[in-house]
PDB file of C-alpha atoms in Angstrom:
ATOM      1  CA  MET U  68      33.454  15.432  -1.458  1.00 63.00           C
ATOM      2  CA  VAL U  69      30.641  12.909  -1.048  1.00 70.00           C
ATOM      3  CA  ASP U  70      31.516   9.215  -0.846  1.00 84.00           C
ATOM      4  CA  VAL U  71      29.774   6.858  -3.238  1.00 87.00           C
ATOM      5  CA  MET U  72      28.059   3.931  -1.549  1.00 88.00           C
ATOM      6  CA  GLU U  73      28.544   0.622  -3.357  1.00 93.00           C
ATOM      7  CA  SER U  74      25.410  -1.517  -3.460  1.00 96.00           C
ATOM      8  CA  ALA U  75      24.147  -4.650  -5.160  1.00 97.00           C
ATOM      9  CA  GLY U  76      20.661  -5.765  -6.090  1.00 96.00           C
ATOM     10  CA  GLY U  77      18.796  -8.649  -7.598  1.00 97.00           C
ATOM     11  CA  ILE U  78      16.554  -8.742 -10.634  1.00 98.00           C
ATOM     12  CA  ILE U  79      14.544 -11.730  -9.433  1.00 96.00           C
ATOM     13  CA  TYR U  80      12.713 -13.694 -12.090  1.00 96.00           C
ATOM     14  CA  CYS U  81      10.796 -16.892 -12.626  1.00 94.00           C
ATOM     15  CA  VAL U  82       9.134 -18.513 -15.609  1.00 93.00           C
ATOM     16  CA  ASP U  83       5.404 -18.993 -14.988  1.00 89.00           C
ATOM     17  CA  ASN U  84       3.471 -20.913 -17.676  1.00 90.00           C
ATOM     18  CA  GLY U  85       6.130 -20.025 -20.247  1.00 91.00           C
ATOM     19  CA  GLU U  86       6.118 -16.320 -19.339  1.00 94.00           C
ATOM     20  CA  ILE U  87       8.990 -14.439 -17.702  1.00 97.00           C
ATOM     21  CA  LYS U  88       7.884 -12.674 -14.523  1.00 96.00           C
ATOM     22  CA  PHE U  89       9.904 -10.257 -12.405  1.00 96.00           C
ATOM     23  CA  PHE U  90       9.654  -9.659  -8.650  1.00 93.00           C
ATOM     24  CA  LEU U  91       9.062  -6.117  -7.373  1.00 92.00           C
ATOM     25  CA  ILE U  92       8.588  -4.833  -3.835  1.00 87.00           C
ATOM     26  CA  LYS U  93       6.747  -1.699  -2.804  1.00 79.00           C
ATOM     27  CA  ARG U  94       8.525   0.885  -0.644  1.00 72.00           C
ATOM     28  CA  HIS U  95       8.706   4.539   0.372  1.00 67.00           C
ATOM     29  CA  SER U  96      11.418   6.360  -1.575  1.00 64.00           C
ATOM     30  CA  LEU U  97      13.784   9.011  -0.214  1.00 61.00           C
ATOM     31  CA  ALA U  98      11.634  11.488  -2.159  1.00 64.00           C
ATOM     32  CA  LYS U  99       8.679  10.398   0.053  1.00 68.00           C
ATOM     33  CA  LYS U 100       6.718   8.701  -2.720  1.00 75.00           C
ATOM     34  CA  ILE U 101       5.696   5.066  -3.033  1.00 76.00           C
ATOM     35  CA  GLU U 102       7.675   3.125  -5.620  1.00 82.00           C
ATOM     36  CA  ARG U 103       8.246  -0.423  -6.863  1.00 85.00           C
ATOM     37  CA  VAL U 104      11.858  -1.595  -6.812  1.00 88.00           C
ATOM     38  CA  ALA U 105      14.131  -4.615  -6.942  1.00 92.00           C
ATOM     39  CA  PRO U 106      15.733  -5.649  -3.624  1.00 91.00           C
ATOM     40  CA  LYS U 107      19.158  -4.073  -3.121  1.00 92.00           C
ATOM     41  CA  GLY U 108      21.497  -2.901  -0.406  1.00 91.00           C
ATOM     42  CA  LYS U 109      24.936  -1.830   0.701  1.00 94.00           C
ATOM     43  CA  ILE U 110      27.888  -4.115   0.037  1.00 96.00           C
ATOM     44  CA  GLU U 111      29.445  -4.743   3.437  1.00 96.00           C
ATOM     45  CA  GLN U 112      33.238  -4.552   3.847  1.00 95.00           C
ATOM     46  CA  GLY U 113      34.828  -7.735   2.479  1.00 96.00           C
ATOM     47  CA  GLU U 114      31.535  -8.964   1.007  1.00 96.00           C
ATOM     48  CA  GLN U 115      31.222 -10.050  -2.629  1.00 97.00           C
ATOM     49  CA  PRO U 116      28.384  -8.331  -4.551  1.00 97.00           C
ATOM     50  CA  GLN U 117      26.660 -11.680  -5.267  1.00 97.00           C
ATOM     51  CA  ASN U 118      26.586 -12.405  -1.516  1.00 96.00           C
ATOM     52  CA  THR U 119      25.096  -8.956  -0.895  1.00 96.00           C
ATOM     53  CA  VAL U 120      22.352  -9.777  -3.395  1.00 97.00           C
ATOM     54  CA  SER U 121      21.453 -13.024  -1.583  1.00 96.00           C
ATOM     55  CA  ARG U 122      21.520 -11.353   1.836  1.00 94.00           C
ATOM     56  CA  GLU U 123      19.433  -8.367   0.767  1.00 91.00           C
ATOM     57  CA  ILE U 124      16.838 -10.545  -0.972  1.00 90.00           C
ATOM     58  CA  SER U 125      16.490 -12.543   2.221  1.00 89.00           C
ATOM     59  CA  GLU U 126      16.282  -9.439   4.444  1.00 85.00           C
ATOM     60  CA  GLU U 127      14.059  -7.241   2.263  1.00 83.00           C
ATOM     61  CA  ALA U 128      11.885  -9.763   0.456  1.00 84.00           C
ATOM     62  CA  GLY U 129      11.744 -12.600   2.976  1.00 83.00           C
ATOM     63  CA  ILE U 130      12.925 -15.069   0.347  1.00 87.00           C
ATOM     64  CA  ASN U 131      14.868 -18.054   1.625  1.00 88.00           C
ATOM     65  CA  GLN U 132      18.350 -18.082   0.092  1.00 92.00           C
ATOM     66  CA  GLU U 133      17.898 -21.778  -0.729  1.00 93.00           C
ATOM     67  CA  ASN U 134      15.190 -20.746  -3.240  1.00 94.00           C
ATOM     68  CA  ILE U 135      17.378 -18.437  -5.333  1.00 95.00           C
ATOM     69  CA  VAL U 136      20.325 -18.707  -7.686  1.00 97.00           C
ATOM     70  CA  VAL U 137      22.367 -15.559  -8.325  1.00 97.00           C
ATOM     71  CA  GLU U 138      23.343 -15.594 -11.997  1.00 97.00           C
ATOM     72  CA  GLU U 139      25.198 -13.095 -14.183  1.00 96.00           C
ATOM     73  CA  LYS U 140      25.542  -9.356 -13.743  1.00 97.00           C
ATOM     74  CA  VAL U 141      23.020  -7.358 -15.788  1.00 98.00           C
ATOM     75  CA  GLY U 142      24.457  -3.866 -15.319  1.00 97.00           C
ATOM     76  CA  ASP U 143      24.965  -0.891 -13.018  1.00 96.00           C
ATOM     77  CA  THR U 144      22.957   2.189 -12.147  1.00 95.00           C
ATOM     78  CA  PHE U 145      24.158   5.342 -10.428  1.00 92.00           C
ATOM     79  CA  ILE U 146      21.962   7.580  -8.336  1.00 86.00           C
ATOM     80  CA  SER U 147      22.614  10.943  -6.755  1.00 84.00           C
ATOM     81  CA  LEU U 148      19.936  12.357  -4.494  1.00 76.00           C
ATOM     82  CA  GLU U 149      19.609  15.115  -1.978  1.00 76.00           C
ATOM     83  CA  SER U 150      17.306  14.763   0.987  1.00 70.00           C
ATOM     84  CA  GLU U 151      16.705  16.886   4.056  1.00 72.00           C
ATOM     85  CA  ASP U 152      17.798  14.200   6.504  1.00 70.00           C
ATOM     86  CA  LYS U 153      20.721  12.605   4.577  1.00 67.00           C
ATOM     87  CA  GLY U 154      22.077  15.508   2.525  1.00 77.00           C
ATOM     88  CA  VAL U 155      23.714  14.528  -0.762  1.00 81.00           C
ATOM     89  CA  PHE U 156      23.572  10.790  -1.264  1.00 78.00           C
ATOM     90  CA  LYS U 157      25.375   8.937  -4.093  1.00 88.00           C
ATOM     91  CA  LYS U 158      25.092   5.247  -4.804  1.00 90.00           C
ATOM     92  CA  ASN U 159      26.400   2.863  -7.462  1.00 94.00           C
ATOM     93  CA  ILE U 160      24.227  -0.252  -7.718  1.00 96.00           C
ATOM     94  CA  GLN U 161      25.310  -3.469  -9.437  1.00 98.00           C
ATOM     95  CA  TYR U 162      22.338  -5.597 -10.523  1.00 98.00           C
ATOM     96  CA  PHE U 163      22.434  -9.366 -11.005  1.00 98.00           C
ATOM     97  CA  LEU U 164      19.907 -11.779 -12.472  1.00 98.00           C
ATOM     98  CA  VAL U 165      18.451 -14.018  -9.767  1.00 97.00           C
ATOM     99  CA  ARG U 166      16.396 -17.111 -10.571  1.00 97.00           C
ATOM    100  CA  TYR U 167      13.629 -17.929  -8.083  1.00 94.00           C
ATOM    101  CA  ASN U 168      12.983 -21.649  -7.631  1.00 93.00           C
ATOM    102  CA  GLY U 169      10.584 -21.617  -4.677  1.00 87.00           C
ATOM    103  CA  ASP U 170       6.861 -21.611  -4.112  1.00 82.00           C
ATOM    104  CA  PHE U 171       5.188 -18.204  -4.497  1.00 73.00           C
ATOM    105  CA  SER U 172       3.371 -18.644  -1.172  1.00 71.00           C
ATOM    106  CA  ASP U 173       6.721 -18.824   0.683  1.00 70.00           C
ATOM    107  CA  ILE U 174       7.480 -15.122   0.100  1.00 71.00           C
ATOM    108  CA  LYS U 175       6.881 -12.852   3.086  1.00 70.00           C
ATOM    109  CA  VAL U 176       7.874  -9.209   2.598  1.00 66.00           C
ATOM    110  CA  ASP U 177       8.145  -7.493   5.987  1.00 60.00           C
ATOM    111  CA  GLN U 178       7.485  -3.856   6.713  1.00 53.00           C
ATOM    112  CA  VAL U 179      11.141  -2.944   7.333  1.00 52.00           C
ATOM    113  CA  GLU U 180      13.528  -0.327   5.945  1.00 57.00           C
ATOM    114  CA  GLY U 181      10.694   1.599   4.281  1.00 55.00           C
ATOM    115  CA  TYR U 182       9.147  -1.458   2.637  1.00 53.00           C
ATOM    116  CA  LEU U 183       5.386  -1.691   2.808  1.00 55.00           C
ATOM    117  CA  GLY U 184       5.033  -5.465   2.985  1.00 60.00           C
ATOM    118  CA  TYR U 185       3.766  -5.886  -0.585  1.00 72.00           C
ATOM    119  CA  HIS U 186       5.283  -7.611  -3.585  1.00 78.00           C
ATOM    120  CA  LYS U 187       4.256  -8.320  -7.155  1.00 85.00           C
ATOM    121  CA  TRP U 188       5.297 -10.727  -9.889  1.00 91.00           C
ATOM    122  CA  ALA U 189       5.064  -8.699 -13.092  1.00 94.00           C
ATOM    123  CA  THR U 190       5.593  -9.145 -16.825  1.00 96.00           C
ATOM    124  CA  ILE U 191       8.163  -6.929 -18.504  1.00 97.00           C
ATOM    125  CA  GLN U 192       5.368  -4.672 -19.800  1.00 97.00           C
ATOM    126  CA  GLU U 193       3.987  -4.242 -16.270  1.00 96.00           C
ATOM    127  CA  VAL U 194       7.475  -3.625 -14.848  1.00 96.00           C
ATOM    128  CA  LEU U 195       8.155  -0.875 -17.369  1.00 96.00           C
ATOM    129  CA  GLY U 196       4.892   0.811 -16.356  1.00 94.00           C
ATOM    130  CA  LEU U 197       5.515   0.494 -12.605  1.00 91.00           C
ATOM    131  CA  ILE U 198       9.170   1.575 -12.317  1.00 92.00           C
ATOM    132  CA  TYR U 199       9.716   5.351 -12.039  1.00 86.00           C
ATOM    133  CA  TYR U 200      13.388   5.495 -12.934  1.00 87.00           C
ATOM    134  CA  GLU U 201      14.582   5.085 -16.509  1.00 92.00           C
ATOM    135  CA  ASN U 202      17.960   3.650 -15.469  1.00 94.00           C
ATOM    136  CA  LEU U 203      16.210   0.842 -13.538  1.00 94.00           C
ATOM    137  CA  ARG U 204      13.767   0.255 -16.416  1.00 96.00           C
ATOM    138  CA  GLU U 205      16.824  -0.177 -18.660  1.00 97.00           C
ATOM    139  CA  ILE U 206      18.256  -2.810 -16.270  1.00 97.00           C
ATOM    140  CA  PHE U 207      14.957  -4.733 -16.467  1.00 98.00           C
ATOM    141  CA  ARG U 208      14.981  -4.448 -20.290  1.00 98.00           C
ATOM    142  CA  LYS U 209      18.502  -5.895 -20.359  1.00 97.00           C
ATOM    143  CA  ALA U 210      17.452  -8.707 -18.020  1.00 98.00           C
ATOM    144  CA  TYR U 211      14.449  -9.492 -20.195  1.00 98.00           C
ATOM    145  CA  ASN U 212      16.587  -9.541 -23.347  1.00 97.00           C
ATOM    146  CA  ILE U 213      18.996 -12.000 -21.717  1.00 96.00           C
ATOM    147  CA  LEU U 214      16.153 -14.247 -20.530  1.00 97.00           C
ATOM    148  CA  LYS U 215      13.840 -14.242 -23.561  1.00 93.00           C
ATOM    149  CA  ASP U 216      16.304 -16.378 -25.511  1.00 86.00           C
ATOM    150  CA  ARG U 217      16.372 -18.984 -22.713  1.00 83.00           C
ATOM    151  CA  VAL U 218      12.621 -19.478 -22.405  1.00 78.00           C
TER     152      VAL U 218
END
């Protein structure tokens, strides 16, 4: 039986000139293709998912934790993959809305953990065209539907 890794990620957003924008980073996937994703990572033992979100955003996206506010949970996704080097890999990912309050020029995405050092602020229409996985597109749709009533 394969264990399921518990992870948490952040759907980072800001409002720019009245328009909701979402933060995506570019990385190499386990399937060896380039994809755009939201920052996420493994929940460490004893760690709360919201703390994982803050830590992973800092590690993967180079965003200072003082510039973000982790808000409500948007939803979960479940992935099951098989790769040559890791075998069967199962992961449950909890996604939270994260408001970005900093300056755009402060973001420095490093080339670590498969990330390519690039990021993009995208409208919901752009996000839906850039994300490969339907379950992650659905998380972004839910996030947008929560936020559109606030803006």
